[in-house]
Coordinates of C-alpha atoms in Angstrom, one line a residue:
Chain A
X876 CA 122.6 64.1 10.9
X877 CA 126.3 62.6 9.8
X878 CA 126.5 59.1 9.3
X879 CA 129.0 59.1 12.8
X880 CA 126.2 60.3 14.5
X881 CA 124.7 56.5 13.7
X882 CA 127.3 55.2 15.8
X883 CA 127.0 57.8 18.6
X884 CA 126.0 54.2 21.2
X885 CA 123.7 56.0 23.2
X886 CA 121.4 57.3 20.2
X887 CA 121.8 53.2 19.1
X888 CA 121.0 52.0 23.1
X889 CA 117.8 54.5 22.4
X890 CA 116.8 53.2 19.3
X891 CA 117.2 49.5 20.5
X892 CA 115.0 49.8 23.2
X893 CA 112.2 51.7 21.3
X894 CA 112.6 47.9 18.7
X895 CA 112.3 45.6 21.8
X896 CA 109.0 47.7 22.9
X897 CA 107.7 46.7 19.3
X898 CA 108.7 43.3 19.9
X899 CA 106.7 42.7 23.0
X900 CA 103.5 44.6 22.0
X901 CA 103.9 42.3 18.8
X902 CA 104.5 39.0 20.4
X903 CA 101.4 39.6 23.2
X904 CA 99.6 40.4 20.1
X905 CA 100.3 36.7 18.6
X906 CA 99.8 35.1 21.8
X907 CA 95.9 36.4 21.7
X908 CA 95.8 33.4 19.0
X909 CA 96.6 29.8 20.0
X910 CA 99.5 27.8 18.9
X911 CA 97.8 26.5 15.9
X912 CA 100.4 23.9 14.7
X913 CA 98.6 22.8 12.0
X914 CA 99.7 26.4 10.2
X915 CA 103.4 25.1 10.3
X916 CA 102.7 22.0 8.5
X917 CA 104.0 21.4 5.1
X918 CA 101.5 21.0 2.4
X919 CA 98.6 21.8 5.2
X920 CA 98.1 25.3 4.3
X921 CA 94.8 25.1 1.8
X922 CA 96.2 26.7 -0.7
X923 CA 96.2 26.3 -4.4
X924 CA 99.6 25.2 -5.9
X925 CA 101.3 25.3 -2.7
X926 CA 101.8 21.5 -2.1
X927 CA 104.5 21.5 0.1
X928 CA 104.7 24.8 1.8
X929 CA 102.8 25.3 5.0
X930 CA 100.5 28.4 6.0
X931 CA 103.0 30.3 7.4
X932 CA 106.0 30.1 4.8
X933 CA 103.8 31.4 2.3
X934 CA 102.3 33.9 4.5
X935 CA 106.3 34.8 5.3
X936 CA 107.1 35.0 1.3
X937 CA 103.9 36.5 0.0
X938 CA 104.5 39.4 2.6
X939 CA 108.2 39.6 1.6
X940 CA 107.7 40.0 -1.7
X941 CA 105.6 42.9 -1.2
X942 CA 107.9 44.5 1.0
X943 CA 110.7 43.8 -1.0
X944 CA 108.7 46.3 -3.8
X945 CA 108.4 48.9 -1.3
X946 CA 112.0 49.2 -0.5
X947 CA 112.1 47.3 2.8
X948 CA 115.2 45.3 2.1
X949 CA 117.2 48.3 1.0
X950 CA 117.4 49.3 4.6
X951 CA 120.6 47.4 6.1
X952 CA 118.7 46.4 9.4
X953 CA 116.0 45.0 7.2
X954 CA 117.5 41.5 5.9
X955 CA 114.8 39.1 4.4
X956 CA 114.0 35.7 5.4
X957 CA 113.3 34.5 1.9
X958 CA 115.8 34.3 -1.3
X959 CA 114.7 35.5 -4.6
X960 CA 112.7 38.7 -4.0
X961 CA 111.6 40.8 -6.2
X962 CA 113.5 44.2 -7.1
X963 CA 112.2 47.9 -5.2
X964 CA 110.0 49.2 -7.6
X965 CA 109.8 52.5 -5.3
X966 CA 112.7 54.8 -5.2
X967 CA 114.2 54.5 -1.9
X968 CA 116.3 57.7 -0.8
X969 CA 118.3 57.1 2.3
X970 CA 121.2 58.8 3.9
X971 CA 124.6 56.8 3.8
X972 CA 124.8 54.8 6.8
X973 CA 128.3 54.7 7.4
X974 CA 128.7 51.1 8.0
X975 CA 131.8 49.6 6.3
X976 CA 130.8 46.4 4.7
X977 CA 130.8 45.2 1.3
X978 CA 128.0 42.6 1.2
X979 CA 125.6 43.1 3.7
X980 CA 124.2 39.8 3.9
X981 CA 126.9 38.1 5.1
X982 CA 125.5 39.7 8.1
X983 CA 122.2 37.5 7.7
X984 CA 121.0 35.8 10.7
X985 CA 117.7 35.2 9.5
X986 CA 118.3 31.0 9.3
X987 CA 119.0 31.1 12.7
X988 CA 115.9 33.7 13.8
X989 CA 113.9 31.2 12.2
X990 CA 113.8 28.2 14.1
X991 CA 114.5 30.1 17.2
X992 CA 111.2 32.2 16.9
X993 CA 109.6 27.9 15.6
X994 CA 110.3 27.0 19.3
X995 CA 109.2 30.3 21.2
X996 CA 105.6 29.9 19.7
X997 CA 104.5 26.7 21.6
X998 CA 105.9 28.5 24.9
X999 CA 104.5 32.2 23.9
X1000 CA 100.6 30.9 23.0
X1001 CA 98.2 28.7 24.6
X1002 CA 98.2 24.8 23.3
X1003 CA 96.0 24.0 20.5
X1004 CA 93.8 25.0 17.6
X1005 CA 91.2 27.8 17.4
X1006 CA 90.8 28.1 14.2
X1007 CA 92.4 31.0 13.8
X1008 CA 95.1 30.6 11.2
X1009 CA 95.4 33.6 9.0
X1010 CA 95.6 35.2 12.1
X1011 CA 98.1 33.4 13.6
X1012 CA 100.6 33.6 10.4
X1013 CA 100.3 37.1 9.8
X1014 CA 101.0 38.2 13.5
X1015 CA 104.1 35.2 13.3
X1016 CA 105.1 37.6 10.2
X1017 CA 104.7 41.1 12.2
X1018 CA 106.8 39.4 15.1
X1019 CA 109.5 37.8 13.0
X1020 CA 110.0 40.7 11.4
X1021 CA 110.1 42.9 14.2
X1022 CA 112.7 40.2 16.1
X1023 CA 115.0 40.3 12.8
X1024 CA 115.5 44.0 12.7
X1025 CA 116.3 44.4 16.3
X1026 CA 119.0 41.7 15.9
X1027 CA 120.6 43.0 12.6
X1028 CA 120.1 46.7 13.5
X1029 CA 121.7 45.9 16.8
X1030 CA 124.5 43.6 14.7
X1031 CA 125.2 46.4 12.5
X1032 CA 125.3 49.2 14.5
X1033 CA 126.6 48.3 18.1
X1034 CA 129.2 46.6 16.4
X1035 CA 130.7 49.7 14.1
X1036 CA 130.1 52.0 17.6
X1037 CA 132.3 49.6 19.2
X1038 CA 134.9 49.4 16.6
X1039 CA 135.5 53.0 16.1
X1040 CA 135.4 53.4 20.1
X1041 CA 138.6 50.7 20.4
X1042 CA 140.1 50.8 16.6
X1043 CA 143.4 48.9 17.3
X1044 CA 142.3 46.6 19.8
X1045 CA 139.7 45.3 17.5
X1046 CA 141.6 45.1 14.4
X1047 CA 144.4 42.8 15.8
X1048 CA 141.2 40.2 16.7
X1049 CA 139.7 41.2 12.8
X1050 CA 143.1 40.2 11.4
X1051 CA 143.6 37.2 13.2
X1052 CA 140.0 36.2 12.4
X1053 CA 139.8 35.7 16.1
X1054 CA 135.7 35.3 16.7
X1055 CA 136.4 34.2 20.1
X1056 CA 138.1 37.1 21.3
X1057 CA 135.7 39.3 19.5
X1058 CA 132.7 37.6 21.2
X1059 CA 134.7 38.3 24.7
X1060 CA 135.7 41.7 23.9
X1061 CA 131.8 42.4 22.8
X1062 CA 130.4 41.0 26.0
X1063 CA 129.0 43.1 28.7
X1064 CA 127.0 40.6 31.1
X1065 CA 125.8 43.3 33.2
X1066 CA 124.2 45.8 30.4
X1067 CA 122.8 42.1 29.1
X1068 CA 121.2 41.6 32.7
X1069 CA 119.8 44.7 32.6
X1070 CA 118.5 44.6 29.0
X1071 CA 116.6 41.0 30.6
X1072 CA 115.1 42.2 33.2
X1073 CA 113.8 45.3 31.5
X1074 CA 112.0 43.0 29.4
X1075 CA 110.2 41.6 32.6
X1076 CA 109.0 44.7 33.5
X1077 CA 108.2 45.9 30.1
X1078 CA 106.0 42.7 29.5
X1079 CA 104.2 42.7 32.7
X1080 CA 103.1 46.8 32.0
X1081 CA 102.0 46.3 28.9
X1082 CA 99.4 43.6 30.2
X1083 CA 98.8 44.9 32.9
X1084 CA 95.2 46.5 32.2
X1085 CA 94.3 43.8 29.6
X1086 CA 91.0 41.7 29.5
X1087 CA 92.4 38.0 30.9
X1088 CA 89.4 36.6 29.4
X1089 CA 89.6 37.2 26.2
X1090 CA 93.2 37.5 25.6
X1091 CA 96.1 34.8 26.5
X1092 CA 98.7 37.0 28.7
X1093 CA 101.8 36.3 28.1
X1094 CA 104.5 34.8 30.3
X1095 CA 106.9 37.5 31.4
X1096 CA 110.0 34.8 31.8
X1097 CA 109.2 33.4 28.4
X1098 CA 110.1 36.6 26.2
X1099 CA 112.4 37.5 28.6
X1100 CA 114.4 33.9 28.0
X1101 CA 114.1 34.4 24.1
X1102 CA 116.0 37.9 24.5
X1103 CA 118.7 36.1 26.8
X1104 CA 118.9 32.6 24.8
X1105 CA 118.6 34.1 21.4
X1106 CA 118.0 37.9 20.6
X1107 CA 121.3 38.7 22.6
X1108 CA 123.7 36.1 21.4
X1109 CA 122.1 36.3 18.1
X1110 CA 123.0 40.3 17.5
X1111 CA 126.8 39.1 19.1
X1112 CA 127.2 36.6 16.4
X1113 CA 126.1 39.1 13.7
X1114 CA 128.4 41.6 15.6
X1115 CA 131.4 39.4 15.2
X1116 CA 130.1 38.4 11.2
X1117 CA 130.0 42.4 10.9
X1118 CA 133.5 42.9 12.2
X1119 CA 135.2 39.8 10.1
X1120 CA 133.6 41.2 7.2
X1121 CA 134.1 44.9 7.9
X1122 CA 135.9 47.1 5.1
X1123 CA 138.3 49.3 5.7
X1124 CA 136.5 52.3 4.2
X1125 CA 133.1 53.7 4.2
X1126 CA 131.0 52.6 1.6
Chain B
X598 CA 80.1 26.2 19.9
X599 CA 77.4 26.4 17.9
X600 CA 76.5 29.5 15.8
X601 CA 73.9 30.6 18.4
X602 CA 76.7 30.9 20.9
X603 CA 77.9 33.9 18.7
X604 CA 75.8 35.8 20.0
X605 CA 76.0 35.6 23.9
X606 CA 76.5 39.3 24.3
X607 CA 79.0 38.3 27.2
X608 CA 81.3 36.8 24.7
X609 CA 80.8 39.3 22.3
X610 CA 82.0 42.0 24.9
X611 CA 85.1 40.0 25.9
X612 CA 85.9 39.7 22.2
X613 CA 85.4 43.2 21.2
X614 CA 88.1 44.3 24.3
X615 CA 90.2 41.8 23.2
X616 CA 90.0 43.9 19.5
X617 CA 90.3 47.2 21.6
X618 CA 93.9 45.9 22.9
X619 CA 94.9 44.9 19.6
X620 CA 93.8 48.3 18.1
X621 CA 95.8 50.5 21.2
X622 CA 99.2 48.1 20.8
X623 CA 98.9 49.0 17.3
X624 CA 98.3 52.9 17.5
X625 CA 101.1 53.0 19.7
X626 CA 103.4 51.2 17.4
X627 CA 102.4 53.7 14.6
X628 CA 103.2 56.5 16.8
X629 CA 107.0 55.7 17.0
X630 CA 107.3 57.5 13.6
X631 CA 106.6 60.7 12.9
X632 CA 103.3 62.0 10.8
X633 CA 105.4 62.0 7.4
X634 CA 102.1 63.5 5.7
X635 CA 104.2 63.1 2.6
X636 CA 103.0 59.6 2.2
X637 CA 99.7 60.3 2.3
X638 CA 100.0 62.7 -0.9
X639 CA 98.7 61.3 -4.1
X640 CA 102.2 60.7 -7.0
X641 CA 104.9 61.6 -4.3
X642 CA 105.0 57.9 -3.7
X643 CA 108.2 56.6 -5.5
X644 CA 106.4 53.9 -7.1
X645 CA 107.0 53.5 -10.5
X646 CA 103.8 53.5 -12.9
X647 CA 101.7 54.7 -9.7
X648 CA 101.4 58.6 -10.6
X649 CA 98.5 58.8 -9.0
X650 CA 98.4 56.8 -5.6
X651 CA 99.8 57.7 -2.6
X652 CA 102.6 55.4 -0.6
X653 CA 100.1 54.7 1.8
X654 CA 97.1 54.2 -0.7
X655 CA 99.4 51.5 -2.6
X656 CA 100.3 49.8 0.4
X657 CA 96.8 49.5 1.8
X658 CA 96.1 48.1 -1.8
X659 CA 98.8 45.2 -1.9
X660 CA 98.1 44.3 2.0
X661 CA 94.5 43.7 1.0
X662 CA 95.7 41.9 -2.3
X663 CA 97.3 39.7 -0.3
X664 CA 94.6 39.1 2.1
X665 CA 92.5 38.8 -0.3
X666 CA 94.6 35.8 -1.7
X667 CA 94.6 34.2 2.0
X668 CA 91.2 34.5 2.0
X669 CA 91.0 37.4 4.7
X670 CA 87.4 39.0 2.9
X671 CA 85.8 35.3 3.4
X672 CA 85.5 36.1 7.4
X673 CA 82.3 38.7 7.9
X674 CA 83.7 41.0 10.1
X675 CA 86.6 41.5 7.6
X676 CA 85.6 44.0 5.5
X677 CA 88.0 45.6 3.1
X678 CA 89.3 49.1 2.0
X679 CA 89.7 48.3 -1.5
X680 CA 87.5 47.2 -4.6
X681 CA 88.0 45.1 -7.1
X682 CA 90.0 42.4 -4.9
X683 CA 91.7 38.9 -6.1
X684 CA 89.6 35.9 -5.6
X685 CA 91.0 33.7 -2.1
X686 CA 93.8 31.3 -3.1
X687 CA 92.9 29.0 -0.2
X688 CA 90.0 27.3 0.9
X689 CA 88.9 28.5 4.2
X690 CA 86.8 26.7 6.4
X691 CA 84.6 28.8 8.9
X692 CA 81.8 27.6 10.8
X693 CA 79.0 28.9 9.8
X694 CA 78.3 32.9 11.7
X695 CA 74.7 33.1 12.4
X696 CA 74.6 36.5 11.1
X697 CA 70.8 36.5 9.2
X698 CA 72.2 39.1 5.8
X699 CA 72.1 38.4 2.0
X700 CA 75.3 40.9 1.7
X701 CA 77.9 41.5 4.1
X702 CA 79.3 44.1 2.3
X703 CA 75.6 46.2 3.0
X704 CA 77.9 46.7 6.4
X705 CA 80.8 48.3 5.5
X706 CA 82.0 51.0 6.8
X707 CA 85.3 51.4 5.5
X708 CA 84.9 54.7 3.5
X709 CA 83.5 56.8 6.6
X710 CA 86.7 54.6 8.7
X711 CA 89.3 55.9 6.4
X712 CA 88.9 59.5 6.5
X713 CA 88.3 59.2 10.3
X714 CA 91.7 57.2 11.0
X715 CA 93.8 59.9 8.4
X716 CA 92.5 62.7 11.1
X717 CA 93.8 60.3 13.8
X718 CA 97.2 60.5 12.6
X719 CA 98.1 63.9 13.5
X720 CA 96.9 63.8 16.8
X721 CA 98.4 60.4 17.4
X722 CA 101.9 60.6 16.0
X723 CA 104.5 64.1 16.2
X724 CA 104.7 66.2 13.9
X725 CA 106.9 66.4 11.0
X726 CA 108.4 64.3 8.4
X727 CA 111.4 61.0 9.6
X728 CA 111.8 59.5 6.7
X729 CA 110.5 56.4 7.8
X730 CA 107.4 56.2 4.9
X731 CA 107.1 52.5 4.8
X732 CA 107.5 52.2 8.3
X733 CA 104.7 54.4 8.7
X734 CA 102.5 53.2 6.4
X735 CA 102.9 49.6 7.0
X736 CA 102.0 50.5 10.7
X737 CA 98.5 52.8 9.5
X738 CA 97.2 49.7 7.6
X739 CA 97.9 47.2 10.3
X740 CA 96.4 49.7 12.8
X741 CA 93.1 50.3 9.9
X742 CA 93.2 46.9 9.8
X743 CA 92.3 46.4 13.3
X744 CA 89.8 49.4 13.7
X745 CA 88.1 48.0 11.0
X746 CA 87.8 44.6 12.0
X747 CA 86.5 46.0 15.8
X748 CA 83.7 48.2 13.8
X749 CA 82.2 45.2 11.5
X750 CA 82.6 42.4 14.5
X751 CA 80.4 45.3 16.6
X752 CA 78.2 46.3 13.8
X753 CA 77.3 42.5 13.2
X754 CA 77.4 40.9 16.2
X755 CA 75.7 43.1 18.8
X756 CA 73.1 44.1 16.2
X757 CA 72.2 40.4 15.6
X758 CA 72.5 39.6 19.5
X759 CA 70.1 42.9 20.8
X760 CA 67.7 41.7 18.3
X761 CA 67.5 38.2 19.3
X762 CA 67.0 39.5 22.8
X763 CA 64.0 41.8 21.6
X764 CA 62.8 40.8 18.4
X765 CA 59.3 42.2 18.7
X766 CA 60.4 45.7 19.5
X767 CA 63.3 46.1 16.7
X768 CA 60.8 44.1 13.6
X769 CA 58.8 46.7 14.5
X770 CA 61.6 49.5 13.9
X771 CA 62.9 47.2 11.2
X772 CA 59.8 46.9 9.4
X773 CA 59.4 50.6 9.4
X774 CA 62.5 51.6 8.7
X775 CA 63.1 53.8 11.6
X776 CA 67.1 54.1 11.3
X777 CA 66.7 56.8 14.2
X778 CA 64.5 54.6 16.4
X779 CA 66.6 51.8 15.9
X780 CA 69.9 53.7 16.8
X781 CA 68.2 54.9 20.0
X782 CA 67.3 51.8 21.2
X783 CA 71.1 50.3 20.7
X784 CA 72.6 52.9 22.5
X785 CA 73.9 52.7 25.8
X786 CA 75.8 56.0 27.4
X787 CA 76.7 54.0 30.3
X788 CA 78.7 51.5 28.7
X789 CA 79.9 53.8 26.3
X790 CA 81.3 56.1 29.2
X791 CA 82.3 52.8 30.6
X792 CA 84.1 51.6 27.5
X793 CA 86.0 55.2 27.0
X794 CA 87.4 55.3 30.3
X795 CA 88.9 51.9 30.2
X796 CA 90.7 52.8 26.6
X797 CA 92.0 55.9 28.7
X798 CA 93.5 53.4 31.7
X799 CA 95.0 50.4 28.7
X800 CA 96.7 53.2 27.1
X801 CA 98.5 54.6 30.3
X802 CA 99.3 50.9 31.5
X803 CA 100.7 49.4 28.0
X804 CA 103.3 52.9 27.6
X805 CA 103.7 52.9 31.8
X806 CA 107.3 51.1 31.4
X807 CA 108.7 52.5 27.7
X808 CA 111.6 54.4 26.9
X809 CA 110.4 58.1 26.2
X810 CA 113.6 59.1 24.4
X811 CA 113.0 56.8 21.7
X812 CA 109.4 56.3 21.4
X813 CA 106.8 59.0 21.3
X814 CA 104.7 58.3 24.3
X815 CA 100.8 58.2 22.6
X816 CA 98.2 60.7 24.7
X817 CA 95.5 58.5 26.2
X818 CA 93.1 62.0 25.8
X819 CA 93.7 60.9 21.5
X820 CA 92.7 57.3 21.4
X821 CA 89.8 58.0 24.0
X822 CA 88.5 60.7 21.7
X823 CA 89.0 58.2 19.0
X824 CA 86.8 56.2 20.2
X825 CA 83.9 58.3 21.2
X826 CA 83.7 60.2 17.9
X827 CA 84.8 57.2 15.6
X828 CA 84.8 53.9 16.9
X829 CA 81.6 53.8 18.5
X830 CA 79.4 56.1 16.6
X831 CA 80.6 54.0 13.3
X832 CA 79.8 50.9 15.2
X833 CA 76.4 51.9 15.9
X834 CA 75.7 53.3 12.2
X835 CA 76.9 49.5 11.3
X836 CA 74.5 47.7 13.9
X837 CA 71.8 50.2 11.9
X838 CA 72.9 49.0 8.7
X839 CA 72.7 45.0 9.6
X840 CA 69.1 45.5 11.0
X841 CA 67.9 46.9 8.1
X842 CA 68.9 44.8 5.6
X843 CA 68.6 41.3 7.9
X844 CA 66.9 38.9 5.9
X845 CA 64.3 36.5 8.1
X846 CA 66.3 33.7 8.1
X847 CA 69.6 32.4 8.9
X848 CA 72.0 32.1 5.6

């Protein structure tokens, strides 16, 4: 395949929907732990040297840094939570991708993923503490991860389709550094309702055959409140970031 | 709950379905990428100064390196792929298990689970190569991962709970070492049958709702099969292994 063909916006609509099924089967799987604060608190993780991390932002870096040696941050969608990672030390060999931007972490939404995914938890697992922690912080990571490439894939991608499908209309807004009229001009309230209340149904099959005993089930409004409050405008704002930043030619 | 309470064999079911949705969630996220046997070839990994490992055999090595360092290996039914592991960097605090065995490790089963899960793949995932090799490989040790950790809860738990139920009848076995006697007494076709047909039913429900251009949809006929030749069988052979090596007393 060309690198246009990333941009055809069906093949991207496809692809979307195949990372919000990996969300959901990710987030129930979290949600089979409880909310386990204690894993968020600084210098409460019970590790050695770590005084004032917490459980889960070491968890987050330790399995960052590995990735970051297999190549995951060379993919464009794949932007890290953590600074300072380690080089690839595995040759990754990918096709161009076609996107036009110089630096692609100035499309980085990760600082605003963060505490976004911090406030779903409480809402997505059942109060209190079983005990459960290294569980808890590696399925937080699995999640996170899953939620950040959806949004920066998304970002990255919708916004170039768009672009090339409406060249001059969008360059005016990119010249005038117009993010409001961008925003507008990337809105589509009724392909965002549907998007929402796919999600519904997507969460309740999923769980539909599951053992309410032993596992928590999740809350079909409450992932479907996180796509509408912060997956959607999330990938918008990284759309317009994408478009102000955007090159004129292929890298 | 005291450690007794480990072994109500109610709980222990519940549990063990609640591992048995984990593990499906996670076959089907592996199945979104395509077989890519390349990274399961020893030296076509990328990595420099690896010649001999395969992608996938690296990445199962630093996932467990890192457990290892969060202190993964200190929970019994965690047993790992991997020799020759860090020490944990945390303290972990577990209550104590119950379990009556000098060395947990005398139930592991990971080198028959391996070779079982690499003649899952093929079956589970389309053929062909996608270039997604960390995806994939990132998804086959979350998904061993899980297998695993159903096979050595099983293997421990219901062993320990069946004898507690009978004691007079497996010391005998015990003390003889009847390994045959023993694994006809712990076997029950009706709840295996019982067990298999519910995998069939989670699998249909949790893909009922996906989008089937984008994500290969998983055959319930594959995990099923899975199950009956892999999971259970292994589970069993663990259960064997506990009672023959329990000590008299609790640790």
């Amino acid at each position: 395949m060309t690198a246009s063909g990333n941009f055809d916006l069906e093949r991207i609509t496809t692809l979307l929907e195949g990372l919000e099924e990996t969300i959901i089967f990710k987030l129930i799987d979290r949600a089979q732990f409880r909310h386990n604060p204690v894993v968020y608190l600084p210098g409460r993780s019970g590790f050695t040297g770590a005084a004032r991390q917490s459980l889960f932002s070491l968890r987050l870096r330790f399995q960052e840094e590995m990735d970051a040696r297999f190549g995951r941050f060379c993919v464009a969608e794949e932007r890290p939570f953590c600074s300072r990672l380690p080089r690839p030390r595995r040759k990754v060999h990918l096709p161009p991708t076609g996107l036009c931007i110089e630096d692609i972490n100035a499309v980085n939404l990760s600082a605003k993923i963060m505490p976004a995914y911090l406030g779903l938890v409480p809402l997505l697992c059942r109060k209190g503490d079983d005990a459960n922690y290294g569980s808890s912080v590696e399925h937080d990571v699995y999640a996170l991860q899953a939620i950040a490439r959806r949004i920066h894939y998304g970002a990255l991608y919708v916004a170039e389709s768009k672009f090339l499908r409406d060249k001059r209309l969008y360059t005016r807004l990119m010249r005038a550094k117009d993010a409001g009229g961008l925003l507008a001009l990337l809105t589509r309230p009724d392909i965002e309702d549907r998007i929402v209340e796919r999600i519904r149904a997507k969460v309740c099959s999923a769980q539909a055959r599951v053992n309410r005993t032993s596992r928590h089930v999740v809350d079909p409004d409450v992932v479907l409140g996180f796509y509408r409050d912060c997956i959607i405008p999330l990938t918008k704002e990284g759309e317009v970031k994408y478009l102000l930043n955007r090159t004129p030619d292929p890298l």
